[in-house]
C-alpha atoms as a printed R data frame, in Angstrom:
   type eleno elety resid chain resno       x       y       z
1  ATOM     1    CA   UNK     A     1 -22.085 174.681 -53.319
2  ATOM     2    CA   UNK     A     2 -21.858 171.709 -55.539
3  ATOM     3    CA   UNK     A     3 -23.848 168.980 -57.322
4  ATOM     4    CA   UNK     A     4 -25.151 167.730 -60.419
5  ATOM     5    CA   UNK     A     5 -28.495 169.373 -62.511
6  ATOM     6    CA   UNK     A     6 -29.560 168.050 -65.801
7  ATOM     7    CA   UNK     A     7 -30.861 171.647 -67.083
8  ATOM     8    CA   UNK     A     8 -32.130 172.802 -70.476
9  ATOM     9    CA   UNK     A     9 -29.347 174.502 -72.122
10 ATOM    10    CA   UNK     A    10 -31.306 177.358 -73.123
11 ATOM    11    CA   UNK     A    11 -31.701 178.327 -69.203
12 ATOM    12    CA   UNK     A    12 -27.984 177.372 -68.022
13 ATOM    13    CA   UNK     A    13 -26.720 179.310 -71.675
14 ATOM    14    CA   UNK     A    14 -26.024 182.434 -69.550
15 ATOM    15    CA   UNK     A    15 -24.590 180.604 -66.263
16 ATOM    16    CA   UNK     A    16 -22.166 178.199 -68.092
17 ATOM    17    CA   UNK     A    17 -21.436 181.268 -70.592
18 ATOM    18    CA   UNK     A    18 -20.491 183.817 -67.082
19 ATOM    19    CA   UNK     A    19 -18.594 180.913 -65.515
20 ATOM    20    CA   UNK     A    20 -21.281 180.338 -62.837
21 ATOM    21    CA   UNK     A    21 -22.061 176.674 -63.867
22 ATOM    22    CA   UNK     A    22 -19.934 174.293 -65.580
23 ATOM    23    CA   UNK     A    23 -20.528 171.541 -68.657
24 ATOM    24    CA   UNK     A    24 -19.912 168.321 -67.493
25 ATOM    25    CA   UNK     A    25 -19.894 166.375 -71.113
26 ATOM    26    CA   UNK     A    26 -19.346 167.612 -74.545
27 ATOM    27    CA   UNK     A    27 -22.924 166.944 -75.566
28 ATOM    28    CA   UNK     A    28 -26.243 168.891 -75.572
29 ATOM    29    CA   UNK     A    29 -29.897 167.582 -76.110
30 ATOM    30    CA   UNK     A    30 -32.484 169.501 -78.033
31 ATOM    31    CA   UNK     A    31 -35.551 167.772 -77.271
32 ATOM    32    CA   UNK     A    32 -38.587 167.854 -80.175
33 ATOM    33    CA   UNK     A    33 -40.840 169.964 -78.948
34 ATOM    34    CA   UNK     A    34 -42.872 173.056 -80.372
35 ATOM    35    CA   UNK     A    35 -44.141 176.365 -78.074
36 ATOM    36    CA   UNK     A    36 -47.898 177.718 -78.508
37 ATOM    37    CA   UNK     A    37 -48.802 181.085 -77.500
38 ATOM    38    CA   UNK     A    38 -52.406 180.606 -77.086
39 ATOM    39    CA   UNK     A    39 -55.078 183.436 -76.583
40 ATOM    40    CA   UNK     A    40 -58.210 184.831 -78.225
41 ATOM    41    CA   UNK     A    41 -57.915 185.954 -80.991
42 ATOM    42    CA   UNK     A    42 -58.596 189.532 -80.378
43 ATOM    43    CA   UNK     A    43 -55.756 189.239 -77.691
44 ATOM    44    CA   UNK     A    44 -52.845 189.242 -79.774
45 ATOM    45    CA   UNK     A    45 -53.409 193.012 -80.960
46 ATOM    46    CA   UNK     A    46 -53.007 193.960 -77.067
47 ATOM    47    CA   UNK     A    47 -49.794 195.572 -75.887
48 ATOM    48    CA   UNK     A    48 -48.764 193.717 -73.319
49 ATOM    49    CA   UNK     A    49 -49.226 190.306 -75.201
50 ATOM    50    CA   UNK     A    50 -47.005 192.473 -78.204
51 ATOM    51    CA   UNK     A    51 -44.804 192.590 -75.845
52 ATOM    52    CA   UNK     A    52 -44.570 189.489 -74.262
53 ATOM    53    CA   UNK     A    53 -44.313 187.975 -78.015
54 ATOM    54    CA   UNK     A    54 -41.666 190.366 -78.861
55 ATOM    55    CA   UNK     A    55 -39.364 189.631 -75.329
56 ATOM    56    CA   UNK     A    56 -40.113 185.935 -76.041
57 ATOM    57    CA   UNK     A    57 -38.910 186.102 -79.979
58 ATOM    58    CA   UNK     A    58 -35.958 187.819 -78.535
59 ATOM    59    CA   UNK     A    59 -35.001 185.174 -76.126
60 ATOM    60    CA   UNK     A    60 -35.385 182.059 -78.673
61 ATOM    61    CA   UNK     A    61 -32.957 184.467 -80.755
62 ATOM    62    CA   UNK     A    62 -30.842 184.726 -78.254
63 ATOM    63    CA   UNK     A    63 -30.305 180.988 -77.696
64 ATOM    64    CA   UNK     A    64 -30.149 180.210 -81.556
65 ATOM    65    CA   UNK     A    65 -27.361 182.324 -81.667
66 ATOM    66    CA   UNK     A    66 -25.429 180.127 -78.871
67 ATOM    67    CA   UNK     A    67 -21.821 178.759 -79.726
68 ATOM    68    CA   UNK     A    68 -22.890 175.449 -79.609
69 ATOM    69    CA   UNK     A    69 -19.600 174.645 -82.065
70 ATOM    70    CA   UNK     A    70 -17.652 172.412 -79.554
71 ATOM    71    CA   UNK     A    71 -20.824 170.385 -78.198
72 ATOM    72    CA   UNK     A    72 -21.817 167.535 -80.030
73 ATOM    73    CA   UNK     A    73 -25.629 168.574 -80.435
74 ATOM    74    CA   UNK     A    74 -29.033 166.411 -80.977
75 ATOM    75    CA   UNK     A    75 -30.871 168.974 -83.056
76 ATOM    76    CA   UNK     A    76 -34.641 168.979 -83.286
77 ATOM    77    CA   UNK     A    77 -36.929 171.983 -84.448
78 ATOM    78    CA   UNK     A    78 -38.065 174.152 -81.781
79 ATOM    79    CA   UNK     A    79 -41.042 176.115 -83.249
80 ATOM    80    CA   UNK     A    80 -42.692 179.005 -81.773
81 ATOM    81    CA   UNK     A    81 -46.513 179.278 -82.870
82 ATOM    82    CA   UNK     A    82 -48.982 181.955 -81.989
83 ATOM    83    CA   UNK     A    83 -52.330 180.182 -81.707
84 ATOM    84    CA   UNK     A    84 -55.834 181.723 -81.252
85 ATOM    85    CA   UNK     A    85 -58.171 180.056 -78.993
C-alpha cells in the first residue's frame, strides 16, 4: 500500500522509527497548542484518572525524547495542564 498522510509526528514517531512509514521532507511542524485534562475537582484523586495522567505524562515524555536532530523543526510549547471543572 502506498500514498501520502500529513500525520502529527508524535503518532507516526513509532512507525517512521520501526521502518513502517517513511519521512518524505526533512522538516517537522509543532503546532502551538496546549492539552487540558479537565474533570472535577474531586476526580483527579481517583485511580483510574492517576492513571490515565500518569500513561499520558509518559507518552508526552516519550515524544520529547524523539531524535528530532536531522529534521529541521518549528518548535512551539506543547503544555499539558490538569484543569478542574
Amino acid at each position: 500500500m502506498q500514498g501520502v498522510g500529513l500525520i502529527k509526528h508524535s503518532l507516526a514517531y513509532r512507525y517512521i522509527k520501526e521502518g513502517t512509514l517513511v519521512r518524505i521532507g526533512d522538516f517537522a511542524l509543532k503546532p502551538r497548542f496546549a492539552y487540558y485534562l479537565c474533570a472535577p475537582a474531586n476526580h483527579f484523586n481517583r485511580p483510574k484518572i492517576q492513571t490515565f495522567l500518569s500513561w499520558l505524562n509518559q507518552e508526552v515524555d516519550e515524544f520529547k525524547r524523539c531524535d528530532m536532530s536531522h529534521l529541521s523543526v518549528i518548535e512551539t510549547d506543547y503544555v499539558l495542564r490538569p484543569n478542574s471543572l
